[in-house]
mmCIF file with all atom_site columns, C-alpha atoms in Angstrom:
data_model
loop_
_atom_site.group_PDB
_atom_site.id
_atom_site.type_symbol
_atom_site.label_atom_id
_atom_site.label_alt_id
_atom_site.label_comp_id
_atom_site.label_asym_id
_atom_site.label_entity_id
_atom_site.label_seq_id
_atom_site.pdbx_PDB_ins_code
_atom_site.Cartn_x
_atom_site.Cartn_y
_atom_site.Cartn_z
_atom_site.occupancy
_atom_site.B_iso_or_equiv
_atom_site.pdbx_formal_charge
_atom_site.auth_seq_id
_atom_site.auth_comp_id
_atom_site.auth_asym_id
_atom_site.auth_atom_id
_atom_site.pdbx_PDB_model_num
ATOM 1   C CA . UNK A 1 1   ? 105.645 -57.175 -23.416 1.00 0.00 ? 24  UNK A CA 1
ATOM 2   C CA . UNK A 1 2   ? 105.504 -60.452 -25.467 1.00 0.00 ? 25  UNK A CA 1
ATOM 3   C CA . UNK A 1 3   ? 104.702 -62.287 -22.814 1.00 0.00 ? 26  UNK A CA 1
ATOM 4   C CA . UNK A 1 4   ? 101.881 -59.977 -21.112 1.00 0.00 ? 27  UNK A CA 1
ATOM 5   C CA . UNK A 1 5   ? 100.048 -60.163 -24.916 1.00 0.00 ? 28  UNK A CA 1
ATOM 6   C CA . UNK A 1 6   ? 99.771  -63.820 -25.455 1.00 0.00 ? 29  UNK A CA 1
ATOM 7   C CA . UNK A 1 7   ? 97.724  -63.586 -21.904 1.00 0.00 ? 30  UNK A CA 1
ATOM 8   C CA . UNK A 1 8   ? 94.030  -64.304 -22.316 1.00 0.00 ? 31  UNK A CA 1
ATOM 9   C CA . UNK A 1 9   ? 92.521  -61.076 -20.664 1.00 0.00 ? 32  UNK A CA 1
ATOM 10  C CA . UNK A 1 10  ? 91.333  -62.330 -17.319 1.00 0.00 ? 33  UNK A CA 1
ATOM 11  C CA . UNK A 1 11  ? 94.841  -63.433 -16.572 1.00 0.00 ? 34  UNK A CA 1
ATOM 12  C CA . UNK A 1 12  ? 96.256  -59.653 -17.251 1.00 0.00 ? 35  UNK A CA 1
ATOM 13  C CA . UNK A 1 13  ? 93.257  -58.198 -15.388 1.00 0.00 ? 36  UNK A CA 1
ATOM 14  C CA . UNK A 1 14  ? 94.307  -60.300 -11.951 1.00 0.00 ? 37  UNK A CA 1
ATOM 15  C CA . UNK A 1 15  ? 97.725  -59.953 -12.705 1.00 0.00 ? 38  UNK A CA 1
ATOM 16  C CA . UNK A 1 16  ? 97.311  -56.105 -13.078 1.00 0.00 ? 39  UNK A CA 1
ATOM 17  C CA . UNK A 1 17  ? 94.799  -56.024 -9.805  1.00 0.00 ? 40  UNK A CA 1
ATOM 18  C CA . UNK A 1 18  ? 97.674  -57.850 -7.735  1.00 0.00 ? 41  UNK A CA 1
ATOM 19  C CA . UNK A 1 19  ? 99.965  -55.776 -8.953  1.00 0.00 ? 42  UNK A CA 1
ATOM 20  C CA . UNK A 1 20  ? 98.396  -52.821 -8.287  1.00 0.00 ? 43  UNK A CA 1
ATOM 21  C CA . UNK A 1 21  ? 97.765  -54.029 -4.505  1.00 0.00 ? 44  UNK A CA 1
ATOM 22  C CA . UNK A 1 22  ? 101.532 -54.264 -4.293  1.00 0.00 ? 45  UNK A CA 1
ATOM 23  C CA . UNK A 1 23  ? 101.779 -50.380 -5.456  1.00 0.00 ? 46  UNK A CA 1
ATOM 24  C CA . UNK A 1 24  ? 99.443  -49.358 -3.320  1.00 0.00 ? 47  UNK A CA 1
ATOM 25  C CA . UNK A 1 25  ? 100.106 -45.961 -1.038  1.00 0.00 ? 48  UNK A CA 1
ATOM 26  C CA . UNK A 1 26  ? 103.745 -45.704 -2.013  1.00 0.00 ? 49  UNK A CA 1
ATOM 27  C CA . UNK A 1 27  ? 105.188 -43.091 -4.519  1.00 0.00 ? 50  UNK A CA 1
ATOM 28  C CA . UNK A 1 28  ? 107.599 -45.383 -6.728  1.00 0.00 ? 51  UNK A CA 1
ATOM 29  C CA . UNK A 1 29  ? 110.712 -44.848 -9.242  1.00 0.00 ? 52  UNK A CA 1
ATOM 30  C CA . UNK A 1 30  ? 109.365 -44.888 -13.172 1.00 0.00 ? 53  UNK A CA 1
ATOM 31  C CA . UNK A 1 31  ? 112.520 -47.475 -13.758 1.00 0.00 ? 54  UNK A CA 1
ATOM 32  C CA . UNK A 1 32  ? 111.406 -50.068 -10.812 1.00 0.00 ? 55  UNK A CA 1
ATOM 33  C CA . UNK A 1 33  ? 111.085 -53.316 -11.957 1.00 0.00 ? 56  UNK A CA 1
ATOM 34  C CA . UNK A 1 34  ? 107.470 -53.963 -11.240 1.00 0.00 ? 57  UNK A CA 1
ATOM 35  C CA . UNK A 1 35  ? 106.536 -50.549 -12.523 1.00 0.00 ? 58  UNK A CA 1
ATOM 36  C CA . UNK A 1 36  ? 107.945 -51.115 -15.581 1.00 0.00 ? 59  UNK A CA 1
ATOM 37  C CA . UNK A 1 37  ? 105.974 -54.021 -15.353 1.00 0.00 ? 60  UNK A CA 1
ATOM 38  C CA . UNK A 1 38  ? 102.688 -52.962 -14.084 1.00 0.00 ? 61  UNK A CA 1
ATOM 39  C CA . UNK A 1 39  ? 103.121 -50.140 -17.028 1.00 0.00 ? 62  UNK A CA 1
ATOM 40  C CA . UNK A 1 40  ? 103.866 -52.765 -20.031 1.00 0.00 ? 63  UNK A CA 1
ATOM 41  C CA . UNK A 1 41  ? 100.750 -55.020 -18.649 1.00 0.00 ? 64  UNK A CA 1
ATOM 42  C CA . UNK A 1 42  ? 98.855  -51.464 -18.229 1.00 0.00 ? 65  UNK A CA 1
ATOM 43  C CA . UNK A 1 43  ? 99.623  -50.715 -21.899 1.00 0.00 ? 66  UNK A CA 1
ATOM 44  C CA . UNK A 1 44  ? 98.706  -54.229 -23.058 1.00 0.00 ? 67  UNK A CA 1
ATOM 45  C CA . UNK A 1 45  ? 95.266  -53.580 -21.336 1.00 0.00 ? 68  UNK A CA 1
ATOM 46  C CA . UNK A 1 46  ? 94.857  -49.836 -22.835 1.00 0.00 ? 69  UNK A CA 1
ATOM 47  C CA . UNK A 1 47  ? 95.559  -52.048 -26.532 1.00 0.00 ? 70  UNK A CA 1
ATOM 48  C CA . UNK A 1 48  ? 92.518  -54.336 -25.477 1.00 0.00 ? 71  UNK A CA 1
ATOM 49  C CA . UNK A 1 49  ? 89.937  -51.462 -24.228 1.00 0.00 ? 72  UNK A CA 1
ATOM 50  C CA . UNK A 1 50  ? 89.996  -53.683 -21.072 1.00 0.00 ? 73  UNK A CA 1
ATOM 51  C CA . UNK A 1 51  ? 89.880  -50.499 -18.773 1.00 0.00 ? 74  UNK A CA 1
ATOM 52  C CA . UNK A 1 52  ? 86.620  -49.617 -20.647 1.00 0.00 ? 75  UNK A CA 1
ATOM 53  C CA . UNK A 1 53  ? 84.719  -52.639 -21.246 1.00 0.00 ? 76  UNK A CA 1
ATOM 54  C CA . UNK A 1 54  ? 84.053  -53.040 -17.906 1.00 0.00 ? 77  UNK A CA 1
ATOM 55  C CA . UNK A 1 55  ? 83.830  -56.777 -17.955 1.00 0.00 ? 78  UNK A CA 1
ATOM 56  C CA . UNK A 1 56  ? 86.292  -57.476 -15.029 1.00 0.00 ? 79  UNK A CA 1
ATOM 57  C CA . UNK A 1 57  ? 86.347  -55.688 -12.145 1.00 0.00 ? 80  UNK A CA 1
ATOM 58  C CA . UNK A 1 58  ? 89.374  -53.841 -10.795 1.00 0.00 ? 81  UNK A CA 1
ATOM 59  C CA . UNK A 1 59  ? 91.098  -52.624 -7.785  1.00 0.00 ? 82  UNK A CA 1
ATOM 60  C CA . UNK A 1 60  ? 88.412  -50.608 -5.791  1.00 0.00 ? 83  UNK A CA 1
ATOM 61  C CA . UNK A 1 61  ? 92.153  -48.428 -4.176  1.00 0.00 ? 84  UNK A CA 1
ATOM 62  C CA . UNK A 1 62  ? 91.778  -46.912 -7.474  1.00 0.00 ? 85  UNK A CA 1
ATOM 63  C CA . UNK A 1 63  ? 89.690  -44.478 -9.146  1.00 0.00 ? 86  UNK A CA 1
ATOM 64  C CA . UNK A 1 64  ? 89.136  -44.644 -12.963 1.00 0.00 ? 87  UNK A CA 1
ATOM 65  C CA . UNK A 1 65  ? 91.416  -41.713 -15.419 1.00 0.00 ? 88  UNK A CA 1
ATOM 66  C CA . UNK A 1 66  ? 88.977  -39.507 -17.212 1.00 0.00 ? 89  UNK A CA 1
ATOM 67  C CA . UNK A 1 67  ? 91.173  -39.912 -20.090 1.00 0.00 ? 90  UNK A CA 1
ATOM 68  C CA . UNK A 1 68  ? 91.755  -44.231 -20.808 1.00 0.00 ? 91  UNK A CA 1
ATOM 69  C CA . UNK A 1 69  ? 89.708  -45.745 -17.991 1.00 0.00 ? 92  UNK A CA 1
ATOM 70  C CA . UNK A 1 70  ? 92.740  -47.100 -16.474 1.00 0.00 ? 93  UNK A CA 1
ATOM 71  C CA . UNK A 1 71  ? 93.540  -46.708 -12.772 1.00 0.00 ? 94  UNK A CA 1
ATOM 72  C CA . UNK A 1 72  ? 94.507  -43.460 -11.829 1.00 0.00 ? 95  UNK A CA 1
ATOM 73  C CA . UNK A 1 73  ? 98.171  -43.505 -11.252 1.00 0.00 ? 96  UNK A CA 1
ATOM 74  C CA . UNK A 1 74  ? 100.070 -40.351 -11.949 1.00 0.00 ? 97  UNK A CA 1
ATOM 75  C CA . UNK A 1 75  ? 102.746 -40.184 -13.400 1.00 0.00 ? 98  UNK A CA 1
ATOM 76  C CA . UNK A 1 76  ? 105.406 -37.318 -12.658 1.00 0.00 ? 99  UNK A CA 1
ATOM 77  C CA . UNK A 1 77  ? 107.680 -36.212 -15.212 1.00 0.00 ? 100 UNK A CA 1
ATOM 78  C CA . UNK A 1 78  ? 110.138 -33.371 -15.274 1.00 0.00 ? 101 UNK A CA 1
ATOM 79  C CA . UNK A 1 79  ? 107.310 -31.301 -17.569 1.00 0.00 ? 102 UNK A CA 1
ATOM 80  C CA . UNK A 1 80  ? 105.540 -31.352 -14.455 1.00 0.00 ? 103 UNK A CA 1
ATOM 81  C CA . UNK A 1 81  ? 105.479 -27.598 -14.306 1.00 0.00 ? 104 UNK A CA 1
ATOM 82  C CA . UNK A 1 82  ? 104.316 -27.164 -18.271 1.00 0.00 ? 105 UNK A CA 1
ATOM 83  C CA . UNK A 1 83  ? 101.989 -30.296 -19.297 1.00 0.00 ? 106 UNK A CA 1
ATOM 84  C CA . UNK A 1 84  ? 100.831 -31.019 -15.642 1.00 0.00 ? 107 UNK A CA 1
ATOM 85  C CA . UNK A 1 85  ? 100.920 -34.216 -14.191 1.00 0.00 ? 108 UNK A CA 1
ATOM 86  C CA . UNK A 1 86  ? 100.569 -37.594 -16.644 1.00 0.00 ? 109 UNK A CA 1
ATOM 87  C CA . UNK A 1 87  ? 98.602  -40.789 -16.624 1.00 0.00 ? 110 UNK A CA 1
ATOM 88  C CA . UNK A 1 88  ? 100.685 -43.463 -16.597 1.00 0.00 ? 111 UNK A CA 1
ATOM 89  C CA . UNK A 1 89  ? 98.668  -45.877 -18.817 1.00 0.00 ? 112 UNK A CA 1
ATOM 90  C CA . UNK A 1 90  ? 98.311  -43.318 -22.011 1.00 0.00 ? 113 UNK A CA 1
ATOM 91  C CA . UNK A 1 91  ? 100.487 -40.596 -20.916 1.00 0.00 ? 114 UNK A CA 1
ATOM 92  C CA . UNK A 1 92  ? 97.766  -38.009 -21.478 1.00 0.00 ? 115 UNK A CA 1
ATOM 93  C CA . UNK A 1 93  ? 97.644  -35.216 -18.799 1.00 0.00 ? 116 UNK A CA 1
ATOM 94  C CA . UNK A 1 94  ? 95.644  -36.825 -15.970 1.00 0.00 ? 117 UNK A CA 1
ATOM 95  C CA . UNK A 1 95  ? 95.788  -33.534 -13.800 1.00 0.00 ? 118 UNK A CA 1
ATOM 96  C CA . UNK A 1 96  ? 96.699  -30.376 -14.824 1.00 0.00 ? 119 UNK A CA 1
ATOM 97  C CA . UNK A 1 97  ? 98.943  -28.366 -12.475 1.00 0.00 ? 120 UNK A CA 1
ATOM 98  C CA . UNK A 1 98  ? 96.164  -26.048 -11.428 1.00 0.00 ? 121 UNK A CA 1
ATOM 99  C CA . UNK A 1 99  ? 93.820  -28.442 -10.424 1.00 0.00 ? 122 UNK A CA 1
ATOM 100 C CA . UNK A 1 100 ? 96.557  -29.556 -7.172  1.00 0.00 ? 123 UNK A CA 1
ATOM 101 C CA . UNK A 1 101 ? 95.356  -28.047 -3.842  1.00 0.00 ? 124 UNK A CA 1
ATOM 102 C CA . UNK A 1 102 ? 97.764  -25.857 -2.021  1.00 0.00 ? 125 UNK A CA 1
ATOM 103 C CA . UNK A 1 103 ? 100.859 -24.519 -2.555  1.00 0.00 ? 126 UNK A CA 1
ATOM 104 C CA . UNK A 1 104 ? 101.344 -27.577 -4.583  1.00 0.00 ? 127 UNK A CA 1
ATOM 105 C CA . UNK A 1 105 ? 100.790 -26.478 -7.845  1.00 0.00 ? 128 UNK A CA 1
ATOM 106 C CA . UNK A 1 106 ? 103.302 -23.380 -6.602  1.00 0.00 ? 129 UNK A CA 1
ATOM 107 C CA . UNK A 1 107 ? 106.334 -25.970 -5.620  1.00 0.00 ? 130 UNK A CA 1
ATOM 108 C CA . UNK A 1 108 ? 106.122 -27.611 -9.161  1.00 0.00 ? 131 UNK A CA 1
ATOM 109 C CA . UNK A 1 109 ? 106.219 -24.633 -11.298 1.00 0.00 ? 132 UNK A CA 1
ATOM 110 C CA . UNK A 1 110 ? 109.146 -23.094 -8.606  1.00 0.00 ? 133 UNK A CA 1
ATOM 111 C CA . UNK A 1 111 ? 110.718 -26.851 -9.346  1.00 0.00 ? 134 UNK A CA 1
ATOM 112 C CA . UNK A 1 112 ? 110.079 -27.013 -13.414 1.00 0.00 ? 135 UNK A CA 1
ATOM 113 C CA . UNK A 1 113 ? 111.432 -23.259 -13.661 1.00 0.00 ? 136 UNK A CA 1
ATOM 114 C CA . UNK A 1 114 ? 114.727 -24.441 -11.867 1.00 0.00 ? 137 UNK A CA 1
ATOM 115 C CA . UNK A 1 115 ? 114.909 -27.834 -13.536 1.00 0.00 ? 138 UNK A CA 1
ATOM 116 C CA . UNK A 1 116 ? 114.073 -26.419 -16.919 1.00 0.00 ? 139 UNK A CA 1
ATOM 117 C CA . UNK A 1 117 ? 116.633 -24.050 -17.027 1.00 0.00 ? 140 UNK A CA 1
ATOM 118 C CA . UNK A 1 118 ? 119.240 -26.671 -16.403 1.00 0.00 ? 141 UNK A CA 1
ATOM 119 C CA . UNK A 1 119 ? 117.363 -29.157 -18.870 1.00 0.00 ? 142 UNK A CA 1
ATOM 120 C CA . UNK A 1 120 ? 117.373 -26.927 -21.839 1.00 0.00 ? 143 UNK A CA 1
ATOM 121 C CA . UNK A 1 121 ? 121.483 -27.139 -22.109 1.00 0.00 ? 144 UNK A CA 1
ATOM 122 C CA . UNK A 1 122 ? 120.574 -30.431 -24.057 1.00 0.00 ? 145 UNK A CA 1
ATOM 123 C CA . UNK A 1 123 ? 118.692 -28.763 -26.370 1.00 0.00 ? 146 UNK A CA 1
ATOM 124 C CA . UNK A 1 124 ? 121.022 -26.294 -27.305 1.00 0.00 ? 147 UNK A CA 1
ATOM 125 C CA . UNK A 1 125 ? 121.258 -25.086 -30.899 1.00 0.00 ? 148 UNK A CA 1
ATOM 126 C CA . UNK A 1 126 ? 125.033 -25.235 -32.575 1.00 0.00 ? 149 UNK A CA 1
ATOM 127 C CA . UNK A 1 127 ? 125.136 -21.644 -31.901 1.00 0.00 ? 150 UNK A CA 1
ATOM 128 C CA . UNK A 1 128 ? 124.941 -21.547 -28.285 1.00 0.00 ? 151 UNK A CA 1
ATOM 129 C CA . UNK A 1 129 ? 127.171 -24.704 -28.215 1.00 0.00 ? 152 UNK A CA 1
ATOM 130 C CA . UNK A 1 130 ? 129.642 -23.394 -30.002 1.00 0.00 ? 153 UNK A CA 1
ATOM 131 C CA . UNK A 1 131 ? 128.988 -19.929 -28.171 1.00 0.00 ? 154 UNK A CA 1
ATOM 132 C CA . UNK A 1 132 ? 129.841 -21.919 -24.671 1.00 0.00 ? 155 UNK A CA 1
ATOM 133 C CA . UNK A 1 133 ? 133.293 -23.127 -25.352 1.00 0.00 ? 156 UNK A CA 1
ATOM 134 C CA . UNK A 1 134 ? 132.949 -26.678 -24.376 1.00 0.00 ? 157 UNK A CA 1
ATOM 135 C CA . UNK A 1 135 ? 129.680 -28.044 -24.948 1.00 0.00 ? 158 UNK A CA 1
ATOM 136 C CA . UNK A 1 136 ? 130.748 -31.628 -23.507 1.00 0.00 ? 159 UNK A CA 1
ATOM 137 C CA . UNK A 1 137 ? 131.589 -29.679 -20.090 1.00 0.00 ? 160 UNK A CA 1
ATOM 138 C CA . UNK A 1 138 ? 128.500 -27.600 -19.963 1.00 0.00 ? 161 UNK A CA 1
ATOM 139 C CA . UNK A 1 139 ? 126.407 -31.046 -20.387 1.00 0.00 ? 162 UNK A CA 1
ATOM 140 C CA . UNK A 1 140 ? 128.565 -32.332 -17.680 1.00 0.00 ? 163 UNK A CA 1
ATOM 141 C CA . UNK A 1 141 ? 127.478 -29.661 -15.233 1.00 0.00 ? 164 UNK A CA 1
ATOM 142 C CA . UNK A 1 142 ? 124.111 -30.093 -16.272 1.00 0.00 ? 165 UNK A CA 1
ATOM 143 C CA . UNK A 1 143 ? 123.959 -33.266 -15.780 1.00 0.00 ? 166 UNK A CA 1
ATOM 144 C CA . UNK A 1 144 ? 125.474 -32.597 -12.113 1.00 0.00 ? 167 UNK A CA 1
ATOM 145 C CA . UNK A 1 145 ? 122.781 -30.246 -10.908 1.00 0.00 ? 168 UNK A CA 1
ATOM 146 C CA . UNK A 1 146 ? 120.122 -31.779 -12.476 1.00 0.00 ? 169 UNK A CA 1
ATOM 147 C CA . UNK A 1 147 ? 120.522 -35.247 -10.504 1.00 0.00 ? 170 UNK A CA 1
ATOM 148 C CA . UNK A 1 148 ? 119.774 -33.426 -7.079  1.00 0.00 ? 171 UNK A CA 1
ATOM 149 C CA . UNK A 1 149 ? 116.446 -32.073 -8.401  1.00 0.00 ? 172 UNK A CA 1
ATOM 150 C CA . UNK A 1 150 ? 115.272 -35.279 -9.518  1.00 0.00 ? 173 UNK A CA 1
ATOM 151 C CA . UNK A 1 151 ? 115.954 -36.504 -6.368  1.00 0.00 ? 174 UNK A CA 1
ATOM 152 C CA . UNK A 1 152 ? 113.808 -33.656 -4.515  1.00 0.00 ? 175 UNK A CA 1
ATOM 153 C CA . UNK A 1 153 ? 111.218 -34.661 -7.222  1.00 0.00 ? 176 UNK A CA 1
ATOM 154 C CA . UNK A 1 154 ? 110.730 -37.751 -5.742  1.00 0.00 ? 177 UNK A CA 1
ATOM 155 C CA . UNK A 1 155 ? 111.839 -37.669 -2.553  1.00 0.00 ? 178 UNK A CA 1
ATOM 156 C CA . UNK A 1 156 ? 110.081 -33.973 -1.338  1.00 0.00 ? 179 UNK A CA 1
ATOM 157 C CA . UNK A 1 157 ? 107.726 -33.278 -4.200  1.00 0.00 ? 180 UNK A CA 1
ATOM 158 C CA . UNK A 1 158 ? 105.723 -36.065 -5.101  1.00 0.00 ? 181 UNK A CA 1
ATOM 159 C CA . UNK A 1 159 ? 105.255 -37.467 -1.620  1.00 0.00 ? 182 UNK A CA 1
ATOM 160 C CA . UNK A 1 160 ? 102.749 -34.937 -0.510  1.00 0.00 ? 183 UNK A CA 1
ATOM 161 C CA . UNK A 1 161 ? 100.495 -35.949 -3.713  1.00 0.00 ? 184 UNK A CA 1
ATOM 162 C CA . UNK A 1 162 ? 99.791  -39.291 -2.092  1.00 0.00 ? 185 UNK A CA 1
ATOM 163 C CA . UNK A 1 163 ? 97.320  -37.388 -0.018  1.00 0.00 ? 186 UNK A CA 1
ATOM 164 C CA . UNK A 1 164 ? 94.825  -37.305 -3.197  1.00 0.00 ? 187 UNK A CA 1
ATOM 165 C CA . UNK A 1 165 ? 96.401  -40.579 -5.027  1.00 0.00 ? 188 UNK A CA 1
ATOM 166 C CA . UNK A 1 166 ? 96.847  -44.078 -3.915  1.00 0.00 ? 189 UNK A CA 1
ATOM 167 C CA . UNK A 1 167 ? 100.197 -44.626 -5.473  1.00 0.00 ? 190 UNK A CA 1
ATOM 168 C CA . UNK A 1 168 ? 102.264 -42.372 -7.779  1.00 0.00 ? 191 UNK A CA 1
ATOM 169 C CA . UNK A 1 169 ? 105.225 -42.720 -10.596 1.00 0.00 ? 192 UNK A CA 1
ATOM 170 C CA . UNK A 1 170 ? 107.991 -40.509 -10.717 1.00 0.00 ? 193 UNK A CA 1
ATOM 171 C CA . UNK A 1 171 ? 110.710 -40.021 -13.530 1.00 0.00 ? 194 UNK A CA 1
ATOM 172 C CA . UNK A 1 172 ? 114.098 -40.570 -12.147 1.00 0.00 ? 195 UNK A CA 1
ATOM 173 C CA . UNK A 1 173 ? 116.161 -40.154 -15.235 1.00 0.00 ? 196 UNK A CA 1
ATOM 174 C CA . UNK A 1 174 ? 116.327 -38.060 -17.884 1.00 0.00 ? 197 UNK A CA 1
ATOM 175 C CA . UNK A 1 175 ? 117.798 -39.191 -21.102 1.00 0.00 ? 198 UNK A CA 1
ATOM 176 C CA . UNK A 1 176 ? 118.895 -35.818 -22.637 1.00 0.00 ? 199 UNK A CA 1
ATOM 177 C CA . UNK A 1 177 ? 121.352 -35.174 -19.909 1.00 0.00 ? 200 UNK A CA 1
ATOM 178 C CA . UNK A 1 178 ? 122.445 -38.816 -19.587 1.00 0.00 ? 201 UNK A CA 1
ATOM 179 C CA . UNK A 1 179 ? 120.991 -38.897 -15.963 1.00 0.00 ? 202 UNK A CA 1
ATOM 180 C CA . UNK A 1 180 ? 120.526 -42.917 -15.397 1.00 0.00 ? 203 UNK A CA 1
ATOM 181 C CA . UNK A 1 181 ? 118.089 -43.982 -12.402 1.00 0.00 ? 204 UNK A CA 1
ATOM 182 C CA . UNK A 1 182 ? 121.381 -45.287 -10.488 1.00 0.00 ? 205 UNK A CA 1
ATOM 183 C CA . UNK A 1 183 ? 122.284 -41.521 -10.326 1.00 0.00 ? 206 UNK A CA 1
ATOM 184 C CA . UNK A 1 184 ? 118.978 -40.499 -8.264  1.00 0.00 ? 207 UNK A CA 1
ATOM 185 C CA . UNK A 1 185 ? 119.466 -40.896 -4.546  1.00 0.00 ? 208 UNK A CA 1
ATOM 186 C CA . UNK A 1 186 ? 117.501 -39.624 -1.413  1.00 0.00 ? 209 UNK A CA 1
ATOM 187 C CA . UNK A 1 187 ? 118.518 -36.803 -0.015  1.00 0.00 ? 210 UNK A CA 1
ATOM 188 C CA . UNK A 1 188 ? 120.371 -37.235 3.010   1.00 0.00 ? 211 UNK A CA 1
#
């Protein structure tokens, strides 16, 4: 992030807009390289107000976020099915589940009721750890049948979203269960 801040702002604004051309139509891992990029440039831009000022212009692709200004690029997150879906600039909710046409809205509460279930092992208190026998193997299994959900995540759920978005973000890890991108892979 060093880097992207000693940037005068036009640089970051074309740098940003040709990124964003790259991203465009595709639904893309949150721990991609240029994501991670595009997102650390994205933030540097949110710290600036350049989304708002309005003195460059950006990538037409893109509609502005209600909430920063920023591009509209969702990102997906395993609290799909409680917060919604986020922005991927300030992480506020960019749109909540209800607002997605279809059955949607449907498929991501059926997927956050499954996922959460499995999730919530991590957040155990002592007594239910201790209650379980072996906590260590119970995380284990977690871990296990939560990396096949992710997948479906990305791979089945978030697709269909690029009807309404040009491109998308999707979590493909999740820290509490020690599920590393590397895990995630389409189904076959």
């Amino acid at each position: 992030m060093h880097a992207m801040k000693s940037w005068d702002d036009l640089s970051l604004v074309r740098w940003l807009n040709q990124t964003l051309g790259q991203l465009y139509e595709r639904g893309w891992r949150a721990s991609h390289p240029l994501v991670v990029a595009y997102r650390l440039g994205s933030t540097v831009a949110h710290q600036r107000d350049l989304w708002n000022r309005r003195t460059f212009s950006f990538n037409d692709n893109y509609a502005p976020a209600n909430c920063c200004g920023a591009p509209a690029i969702p990102f997906v997150t395993f609290e799909v099915s409680t917060h919604g879906i986020y922005c991927s600039c300030c992480g506020e909710v960019l749109v909540p589940l209800d607002e997605l046409p279809g059955n949607m809205s449907l498929s991501f509460k059926d997927w956050g009721r499954a996922y959460d279930a499995i999730h919530q092992v991590a957040h155990w208190t002592d007594a239910e750890r201790k209650h379980c026998g072996d906590y260590n193997k119970a995380l284990d299994q977690a871990c296990e049948k939560a990396v096949p959900l992710l997948a479906r995540l990305g791979y089945e759920l978030v697709p269909p979203l690029l009807a309404r978005f040009p491109t998308l973000f999707w979590e493909d890890s999740d820290n509490c269960l020690d599920v590393i991108p590397e895990d995630i892979r389409p189904p076959s």
